[in-house]
Tab-separated table of C-alpha atoms in Angstrom:
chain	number	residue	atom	x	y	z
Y	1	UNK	CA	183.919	-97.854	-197.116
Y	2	UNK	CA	183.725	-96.753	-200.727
Y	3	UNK	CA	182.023	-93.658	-201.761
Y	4	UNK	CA	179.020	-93.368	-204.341
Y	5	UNK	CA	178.617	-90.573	-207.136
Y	6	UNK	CA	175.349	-89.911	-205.358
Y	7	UNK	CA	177.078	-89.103	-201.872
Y	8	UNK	CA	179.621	-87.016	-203.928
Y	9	UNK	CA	177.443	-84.944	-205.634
Y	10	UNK	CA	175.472	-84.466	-202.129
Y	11	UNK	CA	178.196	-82.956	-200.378
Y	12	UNK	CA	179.246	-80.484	-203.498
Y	13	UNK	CA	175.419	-79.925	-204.612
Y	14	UNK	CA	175.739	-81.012	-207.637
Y	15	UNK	CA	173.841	-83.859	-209.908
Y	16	UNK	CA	175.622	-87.769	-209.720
Y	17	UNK	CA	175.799	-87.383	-213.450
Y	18	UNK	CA	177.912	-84.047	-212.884
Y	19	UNK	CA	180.632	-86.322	-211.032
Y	20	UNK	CA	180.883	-88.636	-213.774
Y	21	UNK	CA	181.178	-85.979	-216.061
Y	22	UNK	CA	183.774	-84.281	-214.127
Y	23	UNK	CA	185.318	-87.886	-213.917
Y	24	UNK	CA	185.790	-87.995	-217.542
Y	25	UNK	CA	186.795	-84.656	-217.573
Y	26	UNK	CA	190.356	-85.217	-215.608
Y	27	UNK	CA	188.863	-82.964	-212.718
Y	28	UNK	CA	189.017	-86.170	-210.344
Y	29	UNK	CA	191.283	-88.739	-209.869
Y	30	UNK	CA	191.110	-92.358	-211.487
Y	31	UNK	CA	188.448	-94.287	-209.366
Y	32	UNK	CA	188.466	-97.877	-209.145
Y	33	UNK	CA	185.780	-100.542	-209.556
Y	34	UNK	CA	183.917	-102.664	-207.420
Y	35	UNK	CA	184.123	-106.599	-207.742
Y	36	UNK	CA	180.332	-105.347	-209.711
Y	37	UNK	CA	181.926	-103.165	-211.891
Y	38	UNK	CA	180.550	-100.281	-209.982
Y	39	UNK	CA	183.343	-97.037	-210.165
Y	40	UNK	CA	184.185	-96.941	-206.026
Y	41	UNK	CA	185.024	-93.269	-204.867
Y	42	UNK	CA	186.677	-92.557	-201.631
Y	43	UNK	CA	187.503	-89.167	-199.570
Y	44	UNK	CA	190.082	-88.110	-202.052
Y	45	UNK	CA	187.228	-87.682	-204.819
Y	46	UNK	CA	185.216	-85.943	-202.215
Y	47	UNK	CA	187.616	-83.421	-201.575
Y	48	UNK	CA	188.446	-83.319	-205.286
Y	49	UNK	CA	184.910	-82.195	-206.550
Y	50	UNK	CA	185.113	-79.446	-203.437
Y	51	UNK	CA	187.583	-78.390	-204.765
Y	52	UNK	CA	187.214	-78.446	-208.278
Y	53	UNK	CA	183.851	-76.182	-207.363
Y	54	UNK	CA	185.615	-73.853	-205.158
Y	55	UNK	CA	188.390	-73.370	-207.960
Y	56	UNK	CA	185.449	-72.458	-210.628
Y	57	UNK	CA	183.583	-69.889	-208.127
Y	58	UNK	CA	186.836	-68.208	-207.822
Y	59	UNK	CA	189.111	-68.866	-210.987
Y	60	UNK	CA	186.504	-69.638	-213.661
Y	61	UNK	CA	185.710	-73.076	-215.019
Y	62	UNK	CA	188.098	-73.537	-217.237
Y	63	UNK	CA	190.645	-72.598	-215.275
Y	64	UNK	CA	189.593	-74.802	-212.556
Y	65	UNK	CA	189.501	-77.725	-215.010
Y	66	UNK	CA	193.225	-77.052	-216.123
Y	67	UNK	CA	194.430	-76.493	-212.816
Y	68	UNK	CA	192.764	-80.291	-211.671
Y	69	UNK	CA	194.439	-81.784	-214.458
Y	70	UNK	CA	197.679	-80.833	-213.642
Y	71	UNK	CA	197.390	-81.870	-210.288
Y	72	UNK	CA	195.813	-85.324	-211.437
Y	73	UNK	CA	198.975	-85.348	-214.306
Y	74	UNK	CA	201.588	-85.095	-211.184
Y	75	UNK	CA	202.492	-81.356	-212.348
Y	76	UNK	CA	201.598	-79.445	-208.977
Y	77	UNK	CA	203.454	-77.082	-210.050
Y	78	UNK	CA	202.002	-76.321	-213.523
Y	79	UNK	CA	198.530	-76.155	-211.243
Y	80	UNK	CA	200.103	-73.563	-209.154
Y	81	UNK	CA	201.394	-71.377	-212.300
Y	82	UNK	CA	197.429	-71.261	-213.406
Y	83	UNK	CA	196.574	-70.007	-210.440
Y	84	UNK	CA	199.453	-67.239	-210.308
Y	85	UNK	CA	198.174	-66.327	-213.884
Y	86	UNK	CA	194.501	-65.820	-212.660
Y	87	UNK	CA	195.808	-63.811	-209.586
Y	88	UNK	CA	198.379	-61.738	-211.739
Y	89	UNK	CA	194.870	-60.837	-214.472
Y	90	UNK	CA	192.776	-59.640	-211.763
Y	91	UNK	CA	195.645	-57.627	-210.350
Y	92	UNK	CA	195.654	-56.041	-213.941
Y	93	UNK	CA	191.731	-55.535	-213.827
Y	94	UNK	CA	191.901	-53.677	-210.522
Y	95	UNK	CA	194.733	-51.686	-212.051
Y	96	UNK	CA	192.967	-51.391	-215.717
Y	97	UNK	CA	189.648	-50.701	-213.226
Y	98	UNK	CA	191.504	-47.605	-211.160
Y	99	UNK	CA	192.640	-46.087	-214.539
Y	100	UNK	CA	189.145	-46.122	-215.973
Y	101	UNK	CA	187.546	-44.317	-213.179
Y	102	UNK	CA	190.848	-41.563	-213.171
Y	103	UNK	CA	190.268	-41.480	-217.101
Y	104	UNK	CA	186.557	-40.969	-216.378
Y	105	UNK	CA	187.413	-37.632	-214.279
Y	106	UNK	CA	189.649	-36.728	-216.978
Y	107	UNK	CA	187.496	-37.033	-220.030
Y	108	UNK	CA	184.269	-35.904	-217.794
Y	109	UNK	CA	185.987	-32.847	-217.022
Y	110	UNK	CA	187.936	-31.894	-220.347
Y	111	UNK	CA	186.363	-29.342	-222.544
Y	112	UNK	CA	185.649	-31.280	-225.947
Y	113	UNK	CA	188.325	-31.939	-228.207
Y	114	UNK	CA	188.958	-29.864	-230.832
Y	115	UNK	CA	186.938	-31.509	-234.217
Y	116	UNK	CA	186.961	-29.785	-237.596
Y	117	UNK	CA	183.446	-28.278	-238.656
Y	118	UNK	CA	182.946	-31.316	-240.897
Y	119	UNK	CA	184.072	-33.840	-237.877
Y	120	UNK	CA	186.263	-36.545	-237.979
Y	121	UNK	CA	186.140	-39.348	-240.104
Y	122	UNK	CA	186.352	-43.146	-239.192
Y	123	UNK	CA	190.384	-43.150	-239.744
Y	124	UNK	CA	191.069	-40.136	-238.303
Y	125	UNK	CA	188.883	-40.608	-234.959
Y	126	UNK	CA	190.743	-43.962	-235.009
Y	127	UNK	CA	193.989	-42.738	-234.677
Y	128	UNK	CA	193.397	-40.095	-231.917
Y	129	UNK	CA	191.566	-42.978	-229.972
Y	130	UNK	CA	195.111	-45.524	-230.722
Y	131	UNK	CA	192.092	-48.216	-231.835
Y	132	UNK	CA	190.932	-49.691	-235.508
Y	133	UNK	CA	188.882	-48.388	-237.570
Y	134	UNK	CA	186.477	-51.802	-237.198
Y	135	UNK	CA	186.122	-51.238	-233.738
Y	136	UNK	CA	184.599	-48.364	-234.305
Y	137	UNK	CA	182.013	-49.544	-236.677
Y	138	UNK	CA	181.496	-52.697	-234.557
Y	139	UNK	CA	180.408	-49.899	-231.350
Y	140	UNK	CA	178.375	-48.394	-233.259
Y	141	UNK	CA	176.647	-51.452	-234.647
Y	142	UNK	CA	176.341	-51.975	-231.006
Y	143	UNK	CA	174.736	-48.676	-230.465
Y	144	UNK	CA	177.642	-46.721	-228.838
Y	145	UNK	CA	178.377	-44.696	-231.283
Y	146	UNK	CA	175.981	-42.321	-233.093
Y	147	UNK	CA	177.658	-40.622	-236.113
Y	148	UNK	CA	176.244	-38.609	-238.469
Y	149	UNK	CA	176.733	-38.699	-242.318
Y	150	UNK	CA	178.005	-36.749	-245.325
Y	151	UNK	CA	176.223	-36.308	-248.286
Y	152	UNK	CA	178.465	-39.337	-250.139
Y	153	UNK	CA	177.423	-41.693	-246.863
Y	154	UNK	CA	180.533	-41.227	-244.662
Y	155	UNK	CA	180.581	-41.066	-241.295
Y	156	UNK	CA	181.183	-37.966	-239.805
Y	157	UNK	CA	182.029	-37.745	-235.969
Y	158	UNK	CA	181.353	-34.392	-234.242
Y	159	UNK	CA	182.894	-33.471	-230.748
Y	160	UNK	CA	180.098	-35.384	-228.784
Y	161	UNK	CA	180.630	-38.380	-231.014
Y	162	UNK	CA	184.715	-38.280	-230.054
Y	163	UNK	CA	183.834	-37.908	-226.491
Y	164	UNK	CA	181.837	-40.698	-226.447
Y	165	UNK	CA	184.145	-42.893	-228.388
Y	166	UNK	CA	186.835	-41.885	-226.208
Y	167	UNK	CA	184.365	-42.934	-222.922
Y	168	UNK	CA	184.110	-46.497	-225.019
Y	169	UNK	CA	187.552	-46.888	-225.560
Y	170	UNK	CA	188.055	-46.432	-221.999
Y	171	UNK	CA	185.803	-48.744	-220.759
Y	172	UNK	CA	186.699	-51.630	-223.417
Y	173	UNK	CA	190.422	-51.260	-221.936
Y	174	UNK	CA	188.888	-51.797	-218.817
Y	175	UNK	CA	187.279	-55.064	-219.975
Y	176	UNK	CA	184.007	-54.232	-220.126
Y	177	UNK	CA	181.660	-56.117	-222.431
Y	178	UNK	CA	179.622	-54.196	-225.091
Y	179	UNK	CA	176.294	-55.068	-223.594
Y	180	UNK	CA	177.252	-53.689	-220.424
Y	181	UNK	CA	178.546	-50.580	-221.811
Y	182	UNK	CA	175.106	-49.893	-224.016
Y	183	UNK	CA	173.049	-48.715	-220.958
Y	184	UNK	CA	176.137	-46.601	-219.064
Y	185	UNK	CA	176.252	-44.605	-223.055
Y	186	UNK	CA	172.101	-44.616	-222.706
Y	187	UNK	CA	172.320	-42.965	-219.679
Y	188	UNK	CA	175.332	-41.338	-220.106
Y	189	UNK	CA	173.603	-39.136	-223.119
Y	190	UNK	CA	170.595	-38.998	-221.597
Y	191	UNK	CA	172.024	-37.155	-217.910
Y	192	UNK	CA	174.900	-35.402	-219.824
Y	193	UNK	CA	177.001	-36.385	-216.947
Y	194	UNK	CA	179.384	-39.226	-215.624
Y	195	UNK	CA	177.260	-40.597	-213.039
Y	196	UNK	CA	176.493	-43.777	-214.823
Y	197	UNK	CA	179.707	-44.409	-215.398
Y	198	UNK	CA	180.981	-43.953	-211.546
Y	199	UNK	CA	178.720	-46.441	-210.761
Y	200	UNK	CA	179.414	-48.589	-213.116
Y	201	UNK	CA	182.926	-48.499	-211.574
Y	202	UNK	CA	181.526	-48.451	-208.110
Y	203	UNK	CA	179.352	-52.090	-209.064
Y	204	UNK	CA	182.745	-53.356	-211.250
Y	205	UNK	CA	184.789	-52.559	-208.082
Y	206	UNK	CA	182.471	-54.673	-205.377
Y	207	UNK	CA	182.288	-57.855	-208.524
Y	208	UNK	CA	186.045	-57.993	-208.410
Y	209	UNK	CA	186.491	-57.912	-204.197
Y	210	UNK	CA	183.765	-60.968	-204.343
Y	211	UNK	CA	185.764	-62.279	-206.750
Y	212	UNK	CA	189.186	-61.406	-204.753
Y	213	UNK	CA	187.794	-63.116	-201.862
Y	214	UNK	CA	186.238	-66.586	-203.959
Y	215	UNK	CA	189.938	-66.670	-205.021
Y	216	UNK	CA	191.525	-66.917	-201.618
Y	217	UNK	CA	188.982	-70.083	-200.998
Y	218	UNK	CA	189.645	-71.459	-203.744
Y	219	UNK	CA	193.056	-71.236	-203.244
Y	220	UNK	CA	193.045	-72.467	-199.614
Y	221	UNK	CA	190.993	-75.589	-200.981
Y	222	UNK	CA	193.470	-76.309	-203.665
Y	223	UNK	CA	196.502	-76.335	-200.730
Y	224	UNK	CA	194.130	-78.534	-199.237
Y	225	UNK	CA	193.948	-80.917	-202.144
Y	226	UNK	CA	197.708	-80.617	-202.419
Y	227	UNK	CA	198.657	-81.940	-199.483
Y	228	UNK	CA	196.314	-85.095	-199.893
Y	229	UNK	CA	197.205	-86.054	-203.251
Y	230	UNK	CA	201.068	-84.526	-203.579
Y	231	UNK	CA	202.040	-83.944	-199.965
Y	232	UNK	CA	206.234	-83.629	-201.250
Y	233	UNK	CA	205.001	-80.579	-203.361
């Protein structure tokens, strides 16, 4: 007995116009049609749009949607290769993660770099940091950065301005969006400590082990899925 996009989206919790989407989208197989012209599912669409949802939670959605497709386009192993890419960038977040928080300690505890009485300019900040000078002008419009200014308009970064660019440039490496770094430098300045930023760590650590662990599922679905729909592989 054929399947409905209704029961489909029941079991994965998700609209009947979601499974024709993700239909047209590649992310399930071809489905046939009744005598009525009706699209007829079966348990390998089921287990498809599992899948396909368990793949998003842990891989991200567009990932997910590649990684279908290349099943669907008989290139198992093209699907697999996504997936060791996704595993191999998180393994380089925990590392990038582990190097903040020693870098933290570092720049927390290391008396302030040594600025000339006028303080750094843009360029020159730039190259101690290893960055551009646009990034710096982009974290401060962000409201990172707070330089001061010479009397012809230039910025001017003094020693607290370098640490706290150096802070930003350690958490950017680290992958940390700008928004998310505005309240750690908020608090930061405001405690005159690293707190903030150890907990930021702390909260950045506990996302990626959810995220570790929403991988393994969705890699235990997608062996699953394999062995329905290319059980040589």
């Amino acid at each position: 007995m054929g399947l409905r996009p209704v029961d489909l989206a029941r079991a994965a919790g998700i609209s009947a116009q979601q499974v024709r989407n993700y239909l047209d989208a590649g992310v399930l197989p071809p489905a046939g049609r009744s005598p009525a012209g009706y699209r007829v599912f079966d348990e390998r669409h089921r287990q498809a749009v599992t899948t396909y949802r368990a793949l998003g939670r842990g891989y991200g959605w567009e990932a997910a949607k590649a990684i279908m497709r290349s099943v669907h386009a008989g290139a198992p192993d093209a699907a697999l290769g996504r997936v060791d890419e996704e595993h191999a960038a998180a393994h380089g977040q925990r590392l990038a993660l582990r190097a903040t928080a020693e870098a933290l300690e570092a720049v927390a505890g290391h008396p302030p770099d040594t600025v000339p009485r006028s303080g750094l300019r843009v360029g020159e900040l730039a190259a101690r940091l290893g960055v551009r000078p646009s990034a710096l002008r982009v974290w401060e419009a962000a409201g990172l950065l707070l330089p001061g200014r010479d009397r012809d308009g230039h910025r001017r970064f003094g020693p607290t301005d370098v640490r706290d660019a150096r802070l930003v440039a350690t958490l950017r490496q680290s992958r940390y969006p700008l928004p998310a770094i505005k309240p750690i430098m908020d608090e930061f300045r405001s405690s005159g400590g690293a707190d903030a930023l150890r907990a930021a760590i702390t909260a950045r650590e506990a996302e990626l082990g959810r995220r570790a662990r929403a991988m393994v599922e969705a890699a235990a679905a997608l062996h699953g899925y394999l062995a329905v729909v290319s059980p040589a592989s």
